[in-house]
mmCIF file of C-alpha atoms (C1' of nucleotides) in Angstrom:
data_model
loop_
_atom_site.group_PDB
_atom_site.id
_atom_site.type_symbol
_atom_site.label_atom_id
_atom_site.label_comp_id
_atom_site.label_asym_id
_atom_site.label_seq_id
_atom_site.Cartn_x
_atom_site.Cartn_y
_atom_site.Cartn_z
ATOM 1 C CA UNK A 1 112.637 127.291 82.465
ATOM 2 C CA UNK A 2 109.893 124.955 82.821
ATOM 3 C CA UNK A 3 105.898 126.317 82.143
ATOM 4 C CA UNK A 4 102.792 124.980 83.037
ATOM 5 C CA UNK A 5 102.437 122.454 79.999
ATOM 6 C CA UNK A 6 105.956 121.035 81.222
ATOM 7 C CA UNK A 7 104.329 121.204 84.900
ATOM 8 C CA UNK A 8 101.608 119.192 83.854
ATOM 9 C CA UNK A 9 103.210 116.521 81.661
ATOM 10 C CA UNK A 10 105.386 115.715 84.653
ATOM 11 C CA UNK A 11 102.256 115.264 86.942
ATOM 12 C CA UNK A 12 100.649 113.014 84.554
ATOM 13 C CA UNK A 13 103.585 111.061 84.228
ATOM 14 C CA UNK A 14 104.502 110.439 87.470
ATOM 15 C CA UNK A 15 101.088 109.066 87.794
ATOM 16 C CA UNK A 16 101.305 106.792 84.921
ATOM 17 C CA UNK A 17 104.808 106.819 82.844
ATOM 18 C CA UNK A 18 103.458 104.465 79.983
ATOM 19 C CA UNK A 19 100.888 106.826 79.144
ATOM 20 C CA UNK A 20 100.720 106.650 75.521
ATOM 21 C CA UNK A 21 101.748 110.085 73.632
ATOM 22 C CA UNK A 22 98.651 110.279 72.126
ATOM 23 C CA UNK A 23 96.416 110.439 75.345
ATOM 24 C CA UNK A 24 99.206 112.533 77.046
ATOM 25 C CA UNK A 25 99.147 114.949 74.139
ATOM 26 C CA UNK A 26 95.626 115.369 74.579
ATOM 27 C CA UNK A 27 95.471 115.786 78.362
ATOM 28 C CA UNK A 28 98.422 119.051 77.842
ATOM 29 C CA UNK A 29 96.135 119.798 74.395
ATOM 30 C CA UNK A 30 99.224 120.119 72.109
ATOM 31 C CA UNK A 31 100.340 117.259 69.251
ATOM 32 C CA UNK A 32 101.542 114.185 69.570
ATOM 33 C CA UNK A 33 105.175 115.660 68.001
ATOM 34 C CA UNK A 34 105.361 118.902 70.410
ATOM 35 C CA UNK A 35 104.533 116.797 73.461
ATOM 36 C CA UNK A 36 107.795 114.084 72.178
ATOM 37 C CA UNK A 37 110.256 117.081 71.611
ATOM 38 C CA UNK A 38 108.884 118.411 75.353
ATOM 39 C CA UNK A 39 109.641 114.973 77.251
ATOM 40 C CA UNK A 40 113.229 115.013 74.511
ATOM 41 C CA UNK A 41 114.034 118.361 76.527
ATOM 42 C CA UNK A 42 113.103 117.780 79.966
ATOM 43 C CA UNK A 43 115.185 114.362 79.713
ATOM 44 C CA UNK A 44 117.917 116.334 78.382
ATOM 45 C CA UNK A 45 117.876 118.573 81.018
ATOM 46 C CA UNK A 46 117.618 116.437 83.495
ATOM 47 C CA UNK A 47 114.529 117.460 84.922
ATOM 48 C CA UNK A 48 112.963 113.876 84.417
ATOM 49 C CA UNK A 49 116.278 111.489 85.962
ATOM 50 C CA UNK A 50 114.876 108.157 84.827
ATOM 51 C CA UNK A 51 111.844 106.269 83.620
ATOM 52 C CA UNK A 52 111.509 103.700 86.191
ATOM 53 C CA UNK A 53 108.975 101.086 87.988
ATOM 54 C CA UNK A 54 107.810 101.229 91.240
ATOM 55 C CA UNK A 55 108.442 97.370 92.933
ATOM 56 C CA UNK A 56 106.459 96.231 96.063
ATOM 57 C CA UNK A 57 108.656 94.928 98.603
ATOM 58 C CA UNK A 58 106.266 93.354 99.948
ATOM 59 C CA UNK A 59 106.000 91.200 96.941
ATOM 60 C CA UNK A 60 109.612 90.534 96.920
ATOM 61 C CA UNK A 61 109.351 89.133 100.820
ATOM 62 C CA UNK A 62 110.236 92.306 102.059
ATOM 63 C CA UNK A 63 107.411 92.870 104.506
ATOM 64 C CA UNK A 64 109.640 94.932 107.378
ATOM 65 C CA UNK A 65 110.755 97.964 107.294
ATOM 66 C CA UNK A 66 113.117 100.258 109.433
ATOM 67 C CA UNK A 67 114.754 103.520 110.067
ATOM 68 C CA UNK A 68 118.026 103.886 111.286
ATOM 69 C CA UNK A 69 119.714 106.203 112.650
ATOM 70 C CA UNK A 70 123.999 106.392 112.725
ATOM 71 C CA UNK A 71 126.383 107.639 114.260
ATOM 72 C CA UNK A 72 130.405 105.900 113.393
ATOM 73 C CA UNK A 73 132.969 106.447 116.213
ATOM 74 C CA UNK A 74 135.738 107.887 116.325
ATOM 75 C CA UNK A 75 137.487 107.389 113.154
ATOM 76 C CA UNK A 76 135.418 105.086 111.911
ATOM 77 C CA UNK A 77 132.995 107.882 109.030
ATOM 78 C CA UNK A 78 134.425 106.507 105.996
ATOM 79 C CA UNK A 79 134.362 102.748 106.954
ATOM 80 C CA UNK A 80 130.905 103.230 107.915
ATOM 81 C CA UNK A 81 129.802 104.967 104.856
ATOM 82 C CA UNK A 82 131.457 102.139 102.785
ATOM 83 C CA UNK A 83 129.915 99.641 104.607
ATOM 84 C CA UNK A 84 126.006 101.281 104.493
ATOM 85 C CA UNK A 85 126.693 101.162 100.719
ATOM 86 C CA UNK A 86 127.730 97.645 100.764
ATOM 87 C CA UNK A 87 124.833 96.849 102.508
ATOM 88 C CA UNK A 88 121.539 96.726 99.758
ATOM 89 C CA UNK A 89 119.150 96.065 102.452
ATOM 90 C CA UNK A 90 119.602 99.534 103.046
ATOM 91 C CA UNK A 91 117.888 101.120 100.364
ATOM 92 C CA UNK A 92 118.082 104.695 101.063
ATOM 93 C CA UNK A 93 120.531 107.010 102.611
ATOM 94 C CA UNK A 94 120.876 110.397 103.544
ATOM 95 C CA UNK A 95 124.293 112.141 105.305
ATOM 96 C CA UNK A 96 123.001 115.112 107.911
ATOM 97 C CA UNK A 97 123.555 117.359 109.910
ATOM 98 C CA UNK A 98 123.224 117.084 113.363
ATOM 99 C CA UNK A 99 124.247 114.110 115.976
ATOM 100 C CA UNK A 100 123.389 111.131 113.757
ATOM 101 C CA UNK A 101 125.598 111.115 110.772
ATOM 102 C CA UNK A 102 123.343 109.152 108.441
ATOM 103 C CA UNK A 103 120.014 108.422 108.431
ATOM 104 C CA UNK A 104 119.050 105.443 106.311
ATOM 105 C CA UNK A 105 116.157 103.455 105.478
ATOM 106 C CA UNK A 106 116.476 99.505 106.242
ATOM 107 C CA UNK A 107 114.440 96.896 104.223
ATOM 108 C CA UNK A 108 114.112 93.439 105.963
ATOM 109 C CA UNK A 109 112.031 89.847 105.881
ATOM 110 C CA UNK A 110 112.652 89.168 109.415
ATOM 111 C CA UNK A 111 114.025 90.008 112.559
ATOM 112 C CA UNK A 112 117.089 88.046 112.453
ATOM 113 C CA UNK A 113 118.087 89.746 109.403
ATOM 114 C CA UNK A 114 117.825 93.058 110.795
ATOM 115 C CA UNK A 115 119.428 91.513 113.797
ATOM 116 C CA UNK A 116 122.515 90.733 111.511
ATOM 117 C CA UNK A 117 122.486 93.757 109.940
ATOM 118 C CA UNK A 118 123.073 96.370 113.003
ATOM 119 C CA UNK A 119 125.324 94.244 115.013
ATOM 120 C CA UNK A 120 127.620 94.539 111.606
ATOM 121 C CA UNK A 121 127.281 98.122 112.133
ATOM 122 C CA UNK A 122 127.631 98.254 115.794
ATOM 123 C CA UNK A 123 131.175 97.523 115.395
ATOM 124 C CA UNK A 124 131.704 100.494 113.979
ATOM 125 C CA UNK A 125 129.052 103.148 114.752
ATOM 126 C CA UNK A 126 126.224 103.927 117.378
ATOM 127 C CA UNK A 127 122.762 102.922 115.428
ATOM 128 C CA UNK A 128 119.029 103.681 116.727
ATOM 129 C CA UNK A 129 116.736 101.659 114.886
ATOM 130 C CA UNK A 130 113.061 102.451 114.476
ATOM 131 C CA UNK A 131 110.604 100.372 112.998
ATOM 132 C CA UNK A 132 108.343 101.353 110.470
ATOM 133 C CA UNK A 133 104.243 100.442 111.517
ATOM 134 C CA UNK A 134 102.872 102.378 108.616
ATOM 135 C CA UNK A 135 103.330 105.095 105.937
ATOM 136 C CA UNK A 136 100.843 108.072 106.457
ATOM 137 C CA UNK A 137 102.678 109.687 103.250
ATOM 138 C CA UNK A 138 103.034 107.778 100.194
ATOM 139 C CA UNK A 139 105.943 109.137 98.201
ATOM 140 C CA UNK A 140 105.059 112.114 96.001
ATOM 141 C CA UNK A 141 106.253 115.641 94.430
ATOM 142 C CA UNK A 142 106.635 118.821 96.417
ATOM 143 C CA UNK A 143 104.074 121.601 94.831
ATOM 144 C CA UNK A 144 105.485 122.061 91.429
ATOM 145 C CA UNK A 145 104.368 126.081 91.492
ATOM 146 C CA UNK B 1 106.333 82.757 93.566
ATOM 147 C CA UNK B 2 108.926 85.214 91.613
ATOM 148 C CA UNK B 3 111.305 83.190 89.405
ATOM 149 C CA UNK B 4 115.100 84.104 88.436
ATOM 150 C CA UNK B 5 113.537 85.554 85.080
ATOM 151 C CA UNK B 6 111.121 87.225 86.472
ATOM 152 C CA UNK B 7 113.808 88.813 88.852
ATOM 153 C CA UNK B 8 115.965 89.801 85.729
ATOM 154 C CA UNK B 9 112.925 91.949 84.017
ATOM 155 C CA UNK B 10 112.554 93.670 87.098
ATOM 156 C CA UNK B 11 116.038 94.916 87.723
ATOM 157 C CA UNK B 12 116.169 95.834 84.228
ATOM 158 C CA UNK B 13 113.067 97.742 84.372
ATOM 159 C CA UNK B 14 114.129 99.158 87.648
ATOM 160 C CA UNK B 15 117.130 101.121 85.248
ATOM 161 C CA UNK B 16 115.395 101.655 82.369
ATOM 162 C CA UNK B 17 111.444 101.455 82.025
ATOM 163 C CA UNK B 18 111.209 102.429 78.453
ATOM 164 C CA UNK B 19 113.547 99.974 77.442
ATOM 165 C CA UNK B 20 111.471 98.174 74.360
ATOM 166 C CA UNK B 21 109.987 94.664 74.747
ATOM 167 C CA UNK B 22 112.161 93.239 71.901
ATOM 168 C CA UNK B 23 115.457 94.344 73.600
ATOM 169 C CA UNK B 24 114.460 93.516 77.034
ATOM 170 C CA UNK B 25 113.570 89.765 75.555
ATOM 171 C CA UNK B 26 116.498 89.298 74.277
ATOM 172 C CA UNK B 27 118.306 90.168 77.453
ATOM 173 C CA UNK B 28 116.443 87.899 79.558
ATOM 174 C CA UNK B 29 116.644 85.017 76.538
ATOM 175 C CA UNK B 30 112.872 85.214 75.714
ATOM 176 C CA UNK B 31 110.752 85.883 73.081
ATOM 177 C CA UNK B 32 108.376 89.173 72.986
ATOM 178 C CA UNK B 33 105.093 87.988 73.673
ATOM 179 C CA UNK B 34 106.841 85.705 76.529
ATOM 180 C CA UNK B 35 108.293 88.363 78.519
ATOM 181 C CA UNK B 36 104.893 90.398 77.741
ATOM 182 C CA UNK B 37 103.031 88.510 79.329
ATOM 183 C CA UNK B 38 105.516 87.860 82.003
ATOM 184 C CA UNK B 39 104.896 91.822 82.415
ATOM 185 C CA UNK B 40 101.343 92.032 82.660
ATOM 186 C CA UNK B 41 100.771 88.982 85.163
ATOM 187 C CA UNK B 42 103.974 91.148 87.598
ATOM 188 C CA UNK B 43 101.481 93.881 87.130
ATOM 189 C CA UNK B 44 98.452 92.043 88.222
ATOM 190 C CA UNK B 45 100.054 90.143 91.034
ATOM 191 C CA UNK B 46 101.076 94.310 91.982
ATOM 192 C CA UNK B 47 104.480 93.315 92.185
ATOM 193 C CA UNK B 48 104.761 96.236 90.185
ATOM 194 C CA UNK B 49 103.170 98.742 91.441
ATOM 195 C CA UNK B 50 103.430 101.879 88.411
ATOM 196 C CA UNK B 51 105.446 102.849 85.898
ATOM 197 C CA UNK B 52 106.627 106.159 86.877
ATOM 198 C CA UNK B 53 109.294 108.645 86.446
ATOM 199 C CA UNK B 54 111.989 109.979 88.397
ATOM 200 C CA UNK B 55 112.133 113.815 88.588
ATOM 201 C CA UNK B 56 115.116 115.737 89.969
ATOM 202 C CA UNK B 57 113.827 118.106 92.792
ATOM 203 C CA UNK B 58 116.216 120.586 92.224
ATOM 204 C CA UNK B 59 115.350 120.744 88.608
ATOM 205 C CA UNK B 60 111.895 122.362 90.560
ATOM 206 C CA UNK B 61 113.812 124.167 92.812
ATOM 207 C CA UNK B 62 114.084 122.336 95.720
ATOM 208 C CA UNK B 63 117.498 122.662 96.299
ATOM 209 C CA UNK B 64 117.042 121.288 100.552
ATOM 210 C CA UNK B 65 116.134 118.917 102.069
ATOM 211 C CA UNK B 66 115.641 117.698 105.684
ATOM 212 C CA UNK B 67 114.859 114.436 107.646
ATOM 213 C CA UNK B 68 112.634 115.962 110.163
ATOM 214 C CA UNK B 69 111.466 113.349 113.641
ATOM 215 C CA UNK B 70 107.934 114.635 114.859
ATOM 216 C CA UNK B 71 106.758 113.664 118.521
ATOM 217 C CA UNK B 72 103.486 114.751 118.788
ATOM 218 C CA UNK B 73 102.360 116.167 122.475
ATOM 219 C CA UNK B 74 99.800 114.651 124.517
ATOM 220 C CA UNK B 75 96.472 114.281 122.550
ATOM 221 C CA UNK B 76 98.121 115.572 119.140
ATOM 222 C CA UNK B 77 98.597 112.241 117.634
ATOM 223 C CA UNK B 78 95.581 112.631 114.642
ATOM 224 C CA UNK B 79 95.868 116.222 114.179
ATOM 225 C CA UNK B 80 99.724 116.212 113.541
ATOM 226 C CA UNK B 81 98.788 113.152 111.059
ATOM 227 C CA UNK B 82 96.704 115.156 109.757
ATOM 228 C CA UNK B 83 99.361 118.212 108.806
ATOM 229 C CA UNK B 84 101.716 116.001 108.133
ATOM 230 C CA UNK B 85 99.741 114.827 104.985
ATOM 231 C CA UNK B 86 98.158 118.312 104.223
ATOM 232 C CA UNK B 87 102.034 119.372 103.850
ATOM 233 C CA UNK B 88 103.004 118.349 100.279
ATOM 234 C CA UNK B 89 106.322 119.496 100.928
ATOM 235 C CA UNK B 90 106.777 116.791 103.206
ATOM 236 C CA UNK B 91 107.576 113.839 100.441
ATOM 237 C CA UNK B 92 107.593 110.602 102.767
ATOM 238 C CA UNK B 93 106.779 110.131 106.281
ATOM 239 C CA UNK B 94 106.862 106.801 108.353
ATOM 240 C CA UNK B 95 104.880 106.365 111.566
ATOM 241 C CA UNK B 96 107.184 104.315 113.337
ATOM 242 C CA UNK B 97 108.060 102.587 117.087
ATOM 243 C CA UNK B 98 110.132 104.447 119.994
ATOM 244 C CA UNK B 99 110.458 107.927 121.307
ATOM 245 C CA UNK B 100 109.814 109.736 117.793
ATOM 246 C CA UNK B 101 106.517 108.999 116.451
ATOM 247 C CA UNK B 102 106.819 110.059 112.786
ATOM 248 C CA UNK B 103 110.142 110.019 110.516
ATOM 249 C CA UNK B 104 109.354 112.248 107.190
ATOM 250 C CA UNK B 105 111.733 113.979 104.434
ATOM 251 C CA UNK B 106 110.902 117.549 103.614
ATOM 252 C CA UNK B 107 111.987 119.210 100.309
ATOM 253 C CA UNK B 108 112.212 123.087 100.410
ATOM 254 C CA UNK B 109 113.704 125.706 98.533
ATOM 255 C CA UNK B 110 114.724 128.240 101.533
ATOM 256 C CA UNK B 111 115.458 128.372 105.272
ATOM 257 C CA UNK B 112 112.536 130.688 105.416
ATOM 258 C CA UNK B 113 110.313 128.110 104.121
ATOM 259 C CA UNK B 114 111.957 125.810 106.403
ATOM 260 C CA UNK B 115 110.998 127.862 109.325
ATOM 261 C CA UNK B 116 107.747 128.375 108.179
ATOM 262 C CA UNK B 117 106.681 124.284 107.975
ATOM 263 C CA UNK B 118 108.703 123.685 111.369
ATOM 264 C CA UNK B 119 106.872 126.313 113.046
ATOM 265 C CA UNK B 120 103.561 125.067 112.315
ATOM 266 C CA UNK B 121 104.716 121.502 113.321
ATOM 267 C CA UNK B 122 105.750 122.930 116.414
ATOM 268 C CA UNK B 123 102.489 123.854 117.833
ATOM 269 C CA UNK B 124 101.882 120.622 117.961
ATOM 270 C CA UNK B 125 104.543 118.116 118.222
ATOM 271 C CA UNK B 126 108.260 118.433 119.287
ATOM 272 C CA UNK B 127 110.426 118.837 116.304
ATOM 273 C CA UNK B 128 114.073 117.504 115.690
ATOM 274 C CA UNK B 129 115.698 118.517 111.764
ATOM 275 C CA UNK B 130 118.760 117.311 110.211
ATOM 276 C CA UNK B 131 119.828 118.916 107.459
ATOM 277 C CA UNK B 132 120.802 116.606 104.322
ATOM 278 C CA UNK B 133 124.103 117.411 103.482
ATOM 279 C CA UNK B 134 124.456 114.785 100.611
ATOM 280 C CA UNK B 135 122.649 111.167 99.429
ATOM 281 C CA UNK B 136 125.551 108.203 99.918
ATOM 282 C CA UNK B 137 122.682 105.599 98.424
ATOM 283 C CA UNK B 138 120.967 106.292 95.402
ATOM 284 C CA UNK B 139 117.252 104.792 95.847
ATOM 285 C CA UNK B 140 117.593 101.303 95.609
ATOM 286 C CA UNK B 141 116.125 97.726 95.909
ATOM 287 C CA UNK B 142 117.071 94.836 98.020
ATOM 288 C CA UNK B 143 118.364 91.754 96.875
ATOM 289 C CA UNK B 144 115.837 89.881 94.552
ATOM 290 C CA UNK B 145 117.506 86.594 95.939
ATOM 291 C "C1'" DC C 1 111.418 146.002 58.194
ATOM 292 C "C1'" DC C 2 113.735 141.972 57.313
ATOM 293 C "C1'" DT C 3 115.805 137.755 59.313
ATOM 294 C "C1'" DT C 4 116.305 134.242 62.531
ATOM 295 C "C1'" DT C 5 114.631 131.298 65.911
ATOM 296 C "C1'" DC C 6 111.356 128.665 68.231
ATOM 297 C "C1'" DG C 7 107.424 126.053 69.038
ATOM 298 C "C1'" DC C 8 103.871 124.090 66.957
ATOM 299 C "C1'" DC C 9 101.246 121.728 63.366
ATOM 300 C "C1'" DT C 10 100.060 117.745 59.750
ATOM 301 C "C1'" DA C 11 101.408 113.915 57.143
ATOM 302 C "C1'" DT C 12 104.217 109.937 56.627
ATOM 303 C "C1'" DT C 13 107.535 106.528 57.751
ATOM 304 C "C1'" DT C 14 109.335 103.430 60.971
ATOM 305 C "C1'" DA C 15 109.141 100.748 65.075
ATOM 306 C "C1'" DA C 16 106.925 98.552 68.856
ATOM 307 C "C1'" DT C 17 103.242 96.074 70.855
ATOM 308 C "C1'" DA C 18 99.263 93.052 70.837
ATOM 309 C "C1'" DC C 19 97.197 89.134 69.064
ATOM 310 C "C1'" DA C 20 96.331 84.582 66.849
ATOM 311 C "C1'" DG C 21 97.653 79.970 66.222
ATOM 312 C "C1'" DG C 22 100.588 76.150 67.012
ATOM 313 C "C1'" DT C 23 104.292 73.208 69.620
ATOM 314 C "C1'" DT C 24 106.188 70.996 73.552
ATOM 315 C "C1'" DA C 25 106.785 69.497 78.243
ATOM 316 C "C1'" DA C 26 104.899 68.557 82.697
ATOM 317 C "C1'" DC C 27 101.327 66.822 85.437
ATOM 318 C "C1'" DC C 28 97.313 64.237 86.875
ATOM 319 C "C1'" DA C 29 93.501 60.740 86.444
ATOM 320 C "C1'" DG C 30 91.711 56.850 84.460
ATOM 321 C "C1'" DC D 1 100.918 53.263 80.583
ATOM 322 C "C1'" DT D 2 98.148 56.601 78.273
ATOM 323 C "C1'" DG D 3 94.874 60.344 77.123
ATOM 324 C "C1'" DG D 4 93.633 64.812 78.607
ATOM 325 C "C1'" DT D 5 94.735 69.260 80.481
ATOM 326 C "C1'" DT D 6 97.432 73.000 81.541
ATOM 327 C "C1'" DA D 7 101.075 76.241 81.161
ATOM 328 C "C1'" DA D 8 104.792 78.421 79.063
ATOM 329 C "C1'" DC D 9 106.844 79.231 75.133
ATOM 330 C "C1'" DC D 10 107.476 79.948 70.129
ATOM 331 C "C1'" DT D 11 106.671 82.298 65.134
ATOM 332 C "C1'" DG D 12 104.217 85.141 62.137
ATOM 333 C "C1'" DT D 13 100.952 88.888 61.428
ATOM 334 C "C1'" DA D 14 97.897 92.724 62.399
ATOM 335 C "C1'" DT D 15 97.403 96.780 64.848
ATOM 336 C "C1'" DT D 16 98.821 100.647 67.224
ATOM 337 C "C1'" DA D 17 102.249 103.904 68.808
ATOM 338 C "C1'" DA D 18 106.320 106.723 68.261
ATOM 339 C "C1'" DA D 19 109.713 109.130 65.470
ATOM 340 C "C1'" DT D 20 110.702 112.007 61.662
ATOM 341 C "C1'" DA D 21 110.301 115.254 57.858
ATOM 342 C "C1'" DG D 22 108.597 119.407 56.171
ATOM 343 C "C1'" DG D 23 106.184 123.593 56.599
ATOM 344 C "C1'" DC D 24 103.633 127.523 59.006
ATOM 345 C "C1'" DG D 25 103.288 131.540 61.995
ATOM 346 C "C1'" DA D 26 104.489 134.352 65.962
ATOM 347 C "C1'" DA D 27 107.980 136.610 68.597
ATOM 348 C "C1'" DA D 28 112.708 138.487 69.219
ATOM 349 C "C1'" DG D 29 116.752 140.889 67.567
ATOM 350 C "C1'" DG D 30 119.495 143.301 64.203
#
DNA sequence: CCTTTCGCCTATTTAATACAGGTTAACCAG
DNA sequence: CTGGTTAACCTGTATTAAATAGGCGAAAGG
């Protein structure tokens, strides 16, 4: 489904996605038009989701972050889900397995804000906040063999 | 600092990076080589940080994914820093405050290799894995406001 | 063994970006 | 109040990049 050309392009790209076709072509060693129909087909299929930019929040005032970690009562899942969605401070989500229902990532300027934020939630779920000191892992691909 | 134009190019960007300079201008109401260099001072300032894309792990085969908390034992602090980056499957990580010392997401294609990453982890930290079941919030950014 | 398909190439057209030059409005110092 | 300076924007043009058309050759299937 996808080779090692295909493998490549994607690496380079994720590095630098305004890469002009000419370099790029050269870097995979195939023209300028083969490299365009390659990036037409992995759009198509999906494999590339979006072209996008990566924003500091920092440089938007966003210099706090947290994890946090919920679990709704009783009856409460779907107003809780609705809610974390509502909320665009919270900028990731993910729905487990396990005790916590959703694990989510918080983005804050300060602590009042975050303050705010979980006692919203704490009417309707148990949350468990962590705060973020630093990021050992900056986000990148799982091996692409 | 940031002003309400400024804001605009970046949430369009955000969507669509490869959206040309003569349809993004007339979005935001300015002319090309306005909204150019607009774009290049956001890039010096690193308020953007890269152009990049967004590639679909499953499109690569990694179908899983897990939120996984690492508490390192007594003395292990470095060394399970240490794996943590050396494990590319392991796509973010956050060293953060409270019990758990690290937060990371792990993208894998089977429970075997699951096992596999976990057990190494295990010599030395304690472990705890939720499974993602689904994503309820699509990457996002806070409010520009 | 012939035909079709696929991926690639080169050459050319079309489109996007970068650049040069000029206008206006805001701000500060004389 | 006024001249000078800066900053952000504009239009028009030159340059560079991307998209497209057309053709070649290798591999797969009838």
């Amino acid at each position: 489904m996808l080779d090692e050309l295909d493998r490549t392009i994607l690496e380079i790209l994720i590095d630098d996605a305004r890469i002009s076709l000419k370099e790029l072509s050269q870097k995979v060693g195939l023209s300028s038009p083969s490299v365009s129909e390659r990036l037409r087909r992995l759009e198509e299929k999906k494999v590339i989701r979006a072209f996008t930019v990566d924003i500091d929040p920092v440089a938007l005032g966003y210099s706090l972050t947290a994890i946090v970690r919920v679990r709704p009562l009783p009856g409460m899942l779907h107003i809780v889900e609705k809610l974390i969605k509502e909320t665009p401070e919270i900028t990731e989500c993910d729905k487990v397995t396990g005790d916590d229902c959703f694990i989510g990532k918080l983005q804050f300027r300060t602590m009042e804000q975050l303050d705010t934020i979980l006692d919203r939630l704490a009417e309707k779920a148990e949350t468990n906040t962590s705060i973020v000191k630093a990021s050992p892992v900056k986000r990148r691909l799982p091996p692409l063999s």
